[in-house]
XYZ file of C-alpha atoms in Angstrom:
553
model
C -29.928 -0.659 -17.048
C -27.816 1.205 -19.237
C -26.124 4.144 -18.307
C -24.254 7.163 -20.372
C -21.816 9.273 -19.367
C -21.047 11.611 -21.843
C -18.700 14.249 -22.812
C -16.420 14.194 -19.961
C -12.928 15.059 -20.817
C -11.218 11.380 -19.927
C -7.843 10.075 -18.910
C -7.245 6.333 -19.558
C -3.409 5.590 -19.729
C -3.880 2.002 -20.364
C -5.450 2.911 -23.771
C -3.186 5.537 -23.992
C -6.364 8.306 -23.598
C -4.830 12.181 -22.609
C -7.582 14.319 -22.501
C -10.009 13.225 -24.934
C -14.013 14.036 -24.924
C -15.504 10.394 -24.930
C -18.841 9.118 -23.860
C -18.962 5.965 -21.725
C -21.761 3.775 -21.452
C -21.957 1.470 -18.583
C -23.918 -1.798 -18.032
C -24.262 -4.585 -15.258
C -21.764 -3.140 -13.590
C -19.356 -3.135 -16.730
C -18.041 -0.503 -19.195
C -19.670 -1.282 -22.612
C -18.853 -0.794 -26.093
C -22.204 1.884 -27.399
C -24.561 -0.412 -27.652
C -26.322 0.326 -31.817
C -29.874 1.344 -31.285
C -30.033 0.940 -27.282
C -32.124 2.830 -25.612
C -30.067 5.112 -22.293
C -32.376 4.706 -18.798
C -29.934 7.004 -17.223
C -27.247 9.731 -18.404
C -25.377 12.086 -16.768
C -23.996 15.802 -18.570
C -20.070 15.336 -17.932
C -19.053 18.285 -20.280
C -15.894 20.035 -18.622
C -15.340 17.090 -16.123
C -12.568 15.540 -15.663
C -13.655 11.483 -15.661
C -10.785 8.716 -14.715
C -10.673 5.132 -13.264
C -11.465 4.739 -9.828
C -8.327 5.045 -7.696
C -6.530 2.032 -5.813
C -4.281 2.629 -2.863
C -1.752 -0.637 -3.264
C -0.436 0.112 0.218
C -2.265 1.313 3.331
C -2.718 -0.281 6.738
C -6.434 -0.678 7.017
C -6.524 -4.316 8.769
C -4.950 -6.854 10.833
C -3.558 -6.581 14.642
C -1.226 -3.820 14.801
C -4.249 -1.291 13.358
C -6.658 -2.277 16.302
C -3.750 -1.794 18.389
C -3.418 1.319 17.104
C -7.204 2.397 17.374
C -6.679 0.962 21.306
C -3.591 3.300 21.984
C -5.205 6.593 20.439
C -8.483 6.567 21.846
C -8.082 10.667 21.409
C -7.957 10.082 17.743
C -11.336 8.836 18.146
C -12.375 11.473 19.708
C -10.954 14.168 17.679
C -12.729 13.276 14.490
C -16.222 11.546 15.603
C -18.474 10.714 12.270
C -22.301 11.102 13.313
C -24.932 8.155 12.137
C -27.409 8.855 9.807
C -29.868 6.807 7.877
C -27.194 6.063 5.751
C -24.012 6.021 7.053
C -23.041 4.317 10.057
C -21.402 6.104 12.991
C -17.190 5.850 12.866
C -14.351 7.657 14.162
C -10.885 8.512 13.726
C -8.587 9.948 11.628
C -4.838 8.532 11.859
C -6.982 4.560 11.943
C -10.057 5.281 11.387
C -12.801 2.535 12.153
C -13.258 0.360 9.072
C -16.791 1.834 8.105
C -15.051 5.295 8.270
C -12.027 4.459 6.302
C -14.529 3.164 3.211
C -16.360 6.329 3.494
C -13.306 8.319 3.264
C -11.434 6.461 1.005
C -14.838 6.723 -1.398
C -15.400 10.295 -0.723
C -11.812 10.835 -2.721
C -12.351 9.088 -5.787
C -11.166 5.585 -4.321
C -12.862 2.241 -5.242
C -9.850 -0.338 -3.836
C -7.567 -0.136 -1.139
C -4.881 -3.144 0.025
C -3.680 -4.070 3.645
C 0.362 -4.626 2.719
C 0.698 -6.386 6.017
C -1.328 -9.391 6.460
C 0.538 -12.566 9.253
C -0.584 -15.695 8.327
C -1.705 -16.828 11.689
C -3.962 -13.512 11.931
C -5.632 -13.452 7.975
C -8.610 -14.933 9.281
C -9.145 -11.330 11.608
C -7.719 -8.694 9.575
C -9.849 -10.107 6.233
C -13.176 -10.123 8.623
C -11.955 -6.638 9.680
C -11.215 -5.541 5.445
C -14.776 -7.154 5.444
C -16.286 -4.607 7.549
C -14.846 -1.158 4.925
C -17.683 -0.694 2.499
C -17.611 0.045 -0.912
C -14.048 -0.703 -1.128
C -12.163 -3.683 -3.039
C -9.642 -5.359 -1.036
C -7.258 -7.479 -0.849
C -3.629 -8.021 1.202
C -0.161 -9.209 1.245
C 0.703 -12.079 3.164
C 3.790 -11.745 6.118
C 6.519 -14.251 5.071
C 10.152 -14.016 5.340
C 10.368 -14.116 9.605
C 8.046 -17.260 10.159
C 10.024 -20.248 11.550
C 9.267 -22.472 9.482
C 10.254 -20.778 6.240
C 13.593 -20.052 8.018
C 14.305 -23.559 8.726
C 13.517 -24.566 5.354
C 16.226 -21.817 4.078
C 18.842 -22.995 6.746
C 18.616 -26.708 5.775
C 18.789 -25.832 2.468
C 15.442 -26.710 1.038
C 15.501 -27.198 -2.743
C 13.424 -24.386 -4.470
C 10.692 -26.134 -5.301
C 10.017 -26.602 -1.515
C 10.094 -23.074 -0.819
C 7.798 -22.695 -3.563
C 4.859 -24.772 -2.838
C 4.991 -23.333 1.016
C 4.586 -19.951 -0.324
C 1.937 -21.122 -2.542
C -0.021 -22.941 0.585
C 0.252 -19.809 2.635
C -1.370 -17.603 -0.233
C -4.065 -20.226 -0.623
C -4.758 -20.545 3.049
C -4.563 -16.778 3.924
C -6.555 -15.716 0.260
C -4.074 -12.830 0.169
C -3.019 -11.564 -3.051
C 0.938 -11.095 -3.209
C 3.474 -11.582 -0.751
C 5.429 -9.258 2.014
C 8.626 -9.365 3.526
C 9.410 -7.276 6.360
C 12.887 -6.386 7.356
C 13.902 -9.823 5.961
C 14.870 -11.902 8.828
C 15.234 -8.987 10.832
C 11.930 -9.310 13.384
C 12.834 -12.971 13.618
C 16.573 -11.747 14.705
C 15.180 -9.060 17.034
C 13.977 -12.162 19.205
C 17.591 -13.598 19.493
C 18.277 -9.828 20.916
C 19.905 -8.776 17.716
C 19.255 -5.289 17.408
C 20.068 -4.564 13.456
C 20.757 -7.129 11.050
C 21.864 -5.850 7.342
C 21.456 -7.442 4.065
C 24.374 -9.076 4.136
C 24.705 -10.335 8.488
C 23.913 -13.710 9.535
C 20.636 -14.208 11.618
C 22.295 -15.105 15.282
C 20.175 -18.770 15.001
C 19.152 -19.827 11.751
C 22.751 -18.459 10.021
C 20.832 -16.735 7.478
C 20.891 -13.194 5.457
C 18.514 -10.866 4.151
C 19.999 -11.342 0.839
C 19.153 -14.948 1.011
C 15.583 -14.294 2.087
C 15.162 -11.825 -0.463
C 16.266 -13.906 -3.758
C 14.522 -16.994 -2.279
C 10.790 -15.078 -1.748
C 11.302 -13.411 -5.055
C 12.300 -16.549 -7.037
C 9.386 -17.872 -5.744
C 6.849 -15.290 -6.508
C 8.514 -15.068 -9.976
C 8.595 -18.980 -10.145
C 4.495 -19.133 -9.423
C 3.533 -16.509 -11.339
C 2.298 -14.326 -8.991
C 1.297 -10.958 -10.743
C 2.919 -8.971 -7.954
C 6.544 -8.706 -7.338
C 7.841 -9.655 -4.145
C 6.750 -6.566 -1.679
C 9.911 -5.546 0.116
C 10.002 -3.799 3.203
C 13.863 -3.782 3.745
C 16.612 -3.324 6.150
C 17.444 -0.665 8.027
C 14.174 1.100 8.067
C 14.630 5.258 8.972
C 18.762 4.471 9.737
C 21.104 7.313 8.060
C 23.278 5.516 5.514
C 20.309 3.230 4.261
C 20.381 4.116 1.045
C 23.354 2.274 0.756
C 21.446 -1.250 2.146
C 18.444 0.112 -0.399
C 21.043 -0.226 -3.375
C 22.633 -3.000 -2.769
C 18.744 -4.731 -2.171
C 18.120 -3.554 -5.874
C 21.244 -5.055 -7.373
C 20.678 -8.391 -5.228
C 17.341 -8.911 -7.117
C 19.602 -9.704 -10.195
C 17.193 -9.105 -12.446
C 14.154 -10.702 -10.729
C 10.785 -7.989 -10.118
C 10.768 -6.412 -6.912
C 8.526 -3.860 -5.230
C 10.765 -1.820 -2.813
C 7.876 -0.230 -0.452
C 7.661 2.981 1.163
C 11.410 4.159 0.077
C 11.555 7.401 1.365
C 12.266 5.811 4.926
C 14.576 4.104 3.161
C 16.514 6.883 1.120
C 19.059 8.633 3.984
C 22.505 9.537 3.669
C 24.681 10.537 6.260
C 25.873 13.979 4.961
C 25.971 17.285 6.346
C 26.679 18.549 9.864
C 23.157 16.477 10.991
C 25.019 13.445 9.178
C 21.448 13.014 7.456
C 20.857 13.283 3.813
C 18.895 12.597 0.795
C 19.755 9.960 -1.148
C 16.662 10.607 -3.172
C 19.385 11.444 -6.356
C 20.958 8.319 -6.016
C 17.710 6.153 -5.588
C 15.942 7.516 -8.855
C 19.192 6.631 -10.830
C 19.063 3.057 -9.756
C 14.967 2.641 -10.283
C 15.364 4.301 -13.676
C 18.479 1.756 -14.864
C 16.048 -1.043 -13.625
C 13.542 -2.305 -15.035
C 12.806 -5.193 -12.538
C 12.035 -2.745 -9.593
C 8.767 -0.630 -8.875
C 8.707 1.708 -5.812
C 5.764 3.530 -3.917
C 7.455 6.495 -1.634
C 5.656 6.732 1.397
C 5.355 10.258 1.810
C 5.057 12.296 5.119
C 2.931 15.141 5.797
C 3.204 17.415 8.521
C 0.776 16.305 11.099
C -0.013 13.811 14.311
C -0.148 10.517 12.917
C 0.557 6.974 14.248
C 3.561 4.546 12.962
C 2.380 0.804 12.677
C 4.463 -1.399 11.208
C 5.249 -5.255 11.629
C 8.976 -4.508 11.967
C 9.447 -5.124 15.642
C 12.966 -4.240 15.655
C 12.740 -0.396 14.096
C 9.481 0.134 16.066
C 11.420 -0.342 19.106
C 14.342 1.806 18.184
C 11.902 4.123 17.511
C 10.055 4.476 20.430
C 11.842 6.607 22.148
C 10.366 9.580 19.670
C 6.817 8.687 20.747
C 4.560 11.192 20.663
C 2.374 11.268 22.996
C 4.743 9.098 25.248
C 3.096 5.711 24.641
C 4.210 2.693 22.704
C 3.937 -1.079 22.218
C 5.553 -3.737 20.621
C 4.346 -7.533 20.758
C 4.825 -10.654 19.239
C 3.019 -12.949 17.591
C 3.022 -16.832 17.143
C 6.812 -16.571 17.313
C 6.750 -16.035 13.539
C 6.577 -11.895 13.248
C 5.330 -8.925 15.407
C 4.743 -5.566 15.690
C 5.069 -2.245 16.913
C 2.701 0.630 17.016
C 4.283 4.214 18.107
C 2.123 7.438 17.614
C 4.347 10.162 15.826
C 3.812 13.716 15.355
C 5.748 15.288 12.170
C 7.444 18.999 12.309
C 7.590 21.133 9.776
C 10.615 22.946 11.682
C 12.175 20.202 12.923
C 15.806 19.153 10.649
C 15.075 15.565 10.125
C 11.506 15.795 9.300
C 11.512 18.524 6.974
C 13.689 16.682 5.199
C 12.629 13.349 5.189
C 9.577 15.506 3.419
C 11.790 16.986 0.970
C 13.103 13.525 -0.119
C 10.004 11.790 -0.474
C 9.023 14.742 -3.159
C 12.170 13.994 -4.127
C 11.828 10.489 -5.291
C 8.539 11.165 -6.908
C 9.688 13.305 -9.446
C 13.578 12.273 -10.494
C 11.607 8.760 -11.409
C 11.139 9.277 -15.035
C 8.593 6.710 -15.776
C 5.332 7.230 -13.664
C 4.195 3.361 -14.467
C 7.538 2.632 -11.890
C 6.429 4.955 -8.868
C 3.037 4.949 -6.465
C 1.348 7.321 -4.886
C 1.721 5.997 -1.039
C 1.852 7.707 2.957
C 2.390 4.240 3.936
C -1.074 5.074 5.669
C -0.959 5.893 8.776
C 3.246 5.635 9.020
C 3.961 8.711 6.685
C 0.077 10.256 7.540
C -3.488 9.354 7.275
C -4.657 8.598 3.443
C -6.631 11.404 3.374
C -3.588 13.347 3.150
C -3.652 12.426 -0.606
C -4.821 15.193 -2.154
C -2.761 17.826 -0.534
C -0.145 14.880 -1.813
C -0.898 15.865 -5.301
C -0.797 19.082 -5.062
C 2.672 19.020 -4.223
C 3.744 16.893 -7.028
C 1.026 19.081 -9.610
C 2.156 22.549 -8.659
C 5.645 23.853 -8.245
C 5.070 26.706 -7.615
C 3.007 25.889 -4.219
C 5.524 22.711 -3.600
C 8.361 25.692 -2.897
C 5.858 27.719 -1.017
C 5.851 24.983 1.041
C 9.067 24.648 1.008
C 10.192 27.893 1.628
C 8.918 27.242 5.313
C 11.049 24.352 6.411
C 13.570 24.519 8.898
C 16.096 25.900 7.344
C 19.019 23.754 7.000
C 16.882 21.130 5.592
C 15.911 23.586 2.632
C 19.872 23.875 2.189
C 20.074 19.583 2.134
C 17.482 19.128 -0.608
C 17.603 19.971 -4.650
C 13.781 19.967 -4.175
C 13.535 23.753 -5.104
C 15.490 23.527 -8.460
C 13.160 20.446 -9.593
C 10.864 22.029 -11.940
C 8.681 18.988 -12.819
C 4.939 19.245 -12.309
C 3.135 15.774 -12.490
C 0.088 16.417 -15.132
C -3.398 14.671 -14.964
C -2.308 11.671 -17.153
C 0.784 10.819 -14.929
C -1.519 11.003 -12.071
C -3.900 8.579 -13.571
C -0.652 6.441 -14.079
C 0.287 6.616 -10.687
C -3.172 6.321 -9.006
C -5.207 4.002 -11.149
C -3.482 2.023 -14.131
C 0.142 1.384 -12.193
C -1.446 -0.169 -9.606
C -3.606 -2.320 -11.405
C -1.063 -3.606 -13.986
C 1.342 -4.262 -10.673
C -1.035 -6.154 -9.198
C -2.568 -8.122 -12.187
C -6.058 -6.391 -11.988
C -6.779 -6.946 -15.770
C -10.620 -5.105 -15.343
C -9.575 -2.168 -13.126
C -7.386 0.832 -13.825
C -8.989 1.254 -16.856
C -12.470 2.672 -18.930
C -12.137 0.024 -21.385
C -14.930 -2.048 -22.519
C -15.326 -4.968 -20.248
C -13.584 -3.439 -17.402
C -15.315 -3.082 -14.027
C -17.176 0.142 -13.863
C -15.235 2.108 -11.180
C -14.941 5.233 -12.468
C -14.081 9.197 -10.787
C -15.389 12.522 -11.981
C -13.984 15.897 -11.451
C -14.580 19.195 -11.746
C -10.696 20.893 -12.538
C -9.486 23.350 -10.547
C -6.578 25.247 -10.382
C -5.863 24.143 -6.822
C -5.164 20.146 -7.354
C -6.146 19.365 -4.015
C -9.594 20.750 -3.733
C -10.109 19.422 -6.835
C -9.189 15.981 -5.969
C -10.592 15.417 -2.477
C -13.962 16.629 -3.636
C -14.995 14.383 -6.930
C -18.536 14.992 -8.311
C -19.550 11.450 -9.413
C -17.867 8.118 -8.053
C -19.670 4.874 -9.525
C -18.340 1.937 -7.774
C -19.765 -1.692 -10.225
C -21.362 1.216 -11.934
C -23.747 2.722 -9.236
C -23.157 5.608 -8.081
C -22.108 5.915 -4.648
C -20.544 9.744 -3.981
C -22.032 12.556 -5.357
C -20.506 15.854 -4.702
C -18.061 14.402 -2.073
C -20.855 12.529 0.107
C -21.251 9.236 0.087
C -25.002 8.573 -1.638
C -25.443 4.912 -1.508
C -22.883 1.869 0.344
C -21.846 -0.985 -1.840
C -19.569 -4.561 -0.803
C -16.442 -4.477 -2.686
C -15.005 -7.739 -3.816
C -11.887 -9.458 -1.942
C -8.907 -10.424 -4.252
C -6.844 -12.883 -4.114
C -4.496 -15.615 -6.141
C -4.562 -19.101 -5.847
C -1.469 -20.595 -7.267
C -0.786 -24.860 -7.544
C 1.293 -26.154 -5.197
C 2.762 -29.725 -4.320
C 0.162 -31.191 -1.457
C 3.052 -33.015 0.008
C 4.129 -30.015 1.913
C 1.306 -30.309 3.634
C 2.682 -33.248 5.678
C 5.650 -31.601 7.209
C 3.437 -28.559 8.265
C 0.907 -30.617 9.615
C 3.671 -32.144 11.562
C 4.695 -28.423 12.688
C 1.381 -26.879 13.901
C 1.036 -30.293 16.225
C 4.486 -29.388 17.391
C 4.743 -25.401 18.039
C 1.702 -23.660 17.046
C -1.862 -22.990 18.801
C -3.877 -24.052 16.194
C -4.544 -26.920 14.160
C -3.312 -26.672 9.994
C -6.754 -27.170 9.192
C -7.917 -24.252 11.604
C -5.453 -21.817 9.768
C -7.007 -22.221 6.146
C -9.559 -19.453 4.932
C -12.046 -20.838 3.276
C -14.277 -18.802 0.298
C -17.407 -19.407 2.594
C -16.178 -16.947 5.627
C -15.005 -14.358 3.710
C -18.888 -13.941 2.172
C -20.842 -15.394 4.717
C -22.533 -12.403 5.709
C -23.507 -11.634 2.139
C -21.215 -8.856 1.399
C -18.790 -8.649 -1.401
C -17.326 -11.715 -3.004
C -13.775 -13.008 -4.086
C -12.124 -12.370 -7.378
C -9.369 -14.741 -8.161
C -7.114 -13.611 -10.699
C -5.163 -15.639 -12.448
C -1.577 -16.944 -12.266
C 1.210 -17.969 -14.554
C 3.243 -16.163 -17.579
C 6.286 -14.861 -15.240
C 8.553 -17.987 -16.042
């Protein structure tokens, strides 16, 4: 079946397309050149649309334990946003963690056609992929959880030659089918369990006699080493501490050169100025992302609203807790190699700290010259639920409503940011940077991102609007492998996704001495804890893409 879609107005950064009237023709699931002489079954009038790439979210918490904790401690959430069945759709709930068949409906009913879990633990893949497995119409894919787990540690303390390290971190992405690695407060959760109760870059873990710094280099020389597409995902110290910008640049310079993807940096951007002794450090961030090539950042921007923090760093989570709201919490741990702490949060538009941890996030998106070096993130749900994204890029689209906004924050937090005097407005191309073509180059998706020929047909259409965020939570088309699944902002037909993932070579012979460590300390056997293709399309949904590796070296 061949299908035309002609005369929208397109945006396609990877071709370097701003605004051009093209016609697209789309078959078996593919974006075509015209075929000469071939007769259209189906075409659709896109004059004065707006027509880009389907969207990817790189980082949003859609599977794995600490988001069915979540669902378990906010049963009110449920309740507060119920989504009836019909004889489509299947019934849902939620808004802050949505149930997975609600969170593909959503997600599709923006303009989004993949979505990636940045927090996947080894010894729990198996569950949060069979939960990914359950969000229609969605791609997905995750990060796998290194950087705590025992046995990397030890191999770091007896100083394990980097080729070791390598063909671990190689096993664990074949076994877990996850697509680029994590590291979460590097050696930090590990330390929390020794009753250390902050560890920076540069302190020694309390057992193993290890840094952050070390973790760091060693993860990202390996990722480098192997190929992986994906920079080493960094979730660093001193998560939502005043003075942490300081940690943040001194994580940057400690990459020496190596790629690094600094996640969710808005919690990681405070100063300690001011009679509050908390400021932006926003300024100083920018500067350091724009003299470095090697380092990409996605913000993690709040929005005012009840939401729910879930994160695998242990140690912040329980710092945090004590600014629960409502007054529950929980932290656990898992297999002795990570954990995890869920604390619902509600953020204040009056209230000092929040206001301007608001102000800096905005911040950060628009001193960062280059959009290819910044994502669109909430750190879903942590900064607010992902369908907070269009009010999102509003903000960054329209000054003039971004000081409206601004004009009715507490008020010493409009004194602590230069947020008012920043007269940048993001434009449609830079959006499509940020939203669709970034991602995809970061993450080695060579056929998304883009309306090239031979590129997956996942493609967005708009009607433009003055006001950015109607416009981009309501998309008239959304073809996910070229059928159309949302028309007018309701989902019309549910689609499988495909699962992606990288499977780089590795040295078998390090499968000896972790065979000899799951007998010893874990709860399962080394074959039990390797994914295999079969059960991740065993029910006949979706597939696996494996992209390739290779080219970093």
């Amino acid at each position: 079946m061949l299908i035309k879609l002609a005369g929208g107005t397109v945006y396609d950064p990877p071709r370097r397309v701003n605004g051009r009237v093209l016609d697209l023709y789309v078959q078996d699931g593919r974006i075509v050149d015209p075929p000469p002489g071939a007769k259209v079954d189906q075409e659709y009038d896109l004059r004065g649309k707006v027509v880009m790439a389907g969207a990817i979210d790189m980082h949003t918490h859609i599977g794995g334990g600490k988001v069915n904790l979540a669902r378990v401690l906010l049963p009110e959430d449920h309740r507060a946003d119920p989504v009836a069945r019909t004889k489509l759709l299947r019934s849902g709930c939620g808004r802050a963690v949505p149930s997975t068949l609600t969170t593909g409906y959503r997600y599709a009913e923006m303009g989004f056609t993949a979505a990636f879990e940045p927090a996947i633990l080894p010894i729990n893949a198996r569950q949060a992929h069979m939960e990914m497995a359950d969000i229609p119409i969605l791609d997905k894919g995750g990060y796998v959880l290194l950087g705590n787990d025992d046995f990397f540690l030890r191999l770091l303390r007896d100083g394990a030659e980097q080729s070791q390290i390598n063909d671990y971190v190689a096993w664990v992405l074949n076994a877990t089918q996850c697509i680029g690695v994590k590291v979460v407060n590097p050696g930090g959760i590990s330390a929390f369990k020794f009753n250390q109760r902050a560890l920076d870059l540069d302190e020694k873990h309390a057992f193993y006699g290890v840094t952050p710094r070390q973790v760091l280099k060693a993860l990202a020389r390996a990722v480098y080493e192997l190929g992986i597409p994906h920079p080493l995902h960094v979730h660093g110290c001193n998560l939502g501490v005043p003075g942490n910008i300081e940690t943040t640049l001194k994580t940057i310079a400690g990459a020496e050169g190596l790629p690094m993807h600094l996640t969710h940096v808005q919690f990681h951007s405070y100063g300690t100025e001011g009679d509050f002794k908390f400021s932006s450090g926003a300024a100083r961030l920018a500067e350091a992302v724009n003299a470095s090539p090697n380092i990409t950042v996605d913000v993690g921007q709040i929005l005012f609203g009840q939401t729910v923090t879930a994160s695998g760093d242990s140690m912040r989570q329980h710092a945090n807790a004590r600014h629960a709201h409502p007054k529950k919490w929980v932290c656990m741990d898992i297999e002795c190699d990570a954990g995890c702490g869920v604390v619902p949060f509600k953020y204040r538009d009056r209230n000092f700290v929040n206001a301007l941890q608001w102000a800096i996030g905005l911040e950060i998106f628009l001193l960062i010259d280059n959009p290819w070096k910044v994502f669109l993130t909430t750190d879903h749900p942590n900064g607010a639920p992902f369908t907070s994204y269009p009010r999102l890029i509003r903000l960054l689209m329209d000054r003039a409503f971004r000081n409206e906004q601004l004009s009715r924050l507490h008020p010493e937090a409009q004194k602590m940011t230069t947020l008012a005097s920043i007269e940048r407005q993001y434009s449609l191309y830079e959006i499509a940077i940020m939203t669709r073509a970034g991602p995809a180059k970061l993450l080695g998706l060579s056929d998304r991102g883009h309306l090239g020929a031979g590129a997956v047909a996942d493609i967005t259409v708009y009607t433009p609007k003055e006001n950015k965020e109607e416009m981009f939570a309501k998309p008239d088309y959304v073809f996910k492998d070229g059928k159309l699944v949302v028309k007018d902002g309701q989902v019309v037909e549910v689609t499988w996704g495909t699962t992606h993932t990288v499977k780089p070579a590795y040295d078998s012979r390090i499968e000896k001495p972790l065979a000899d460590y799951f007998d010893r300390y874990l709860t399962m056997k080394l074959d039990n804890f390797v994914i295999r293709d079969e059960e991740l399309v065993e029910d006949g949904r979706g597939s696996i893409t494996v992209h390739p590796v290779g080219g970093n070296r």
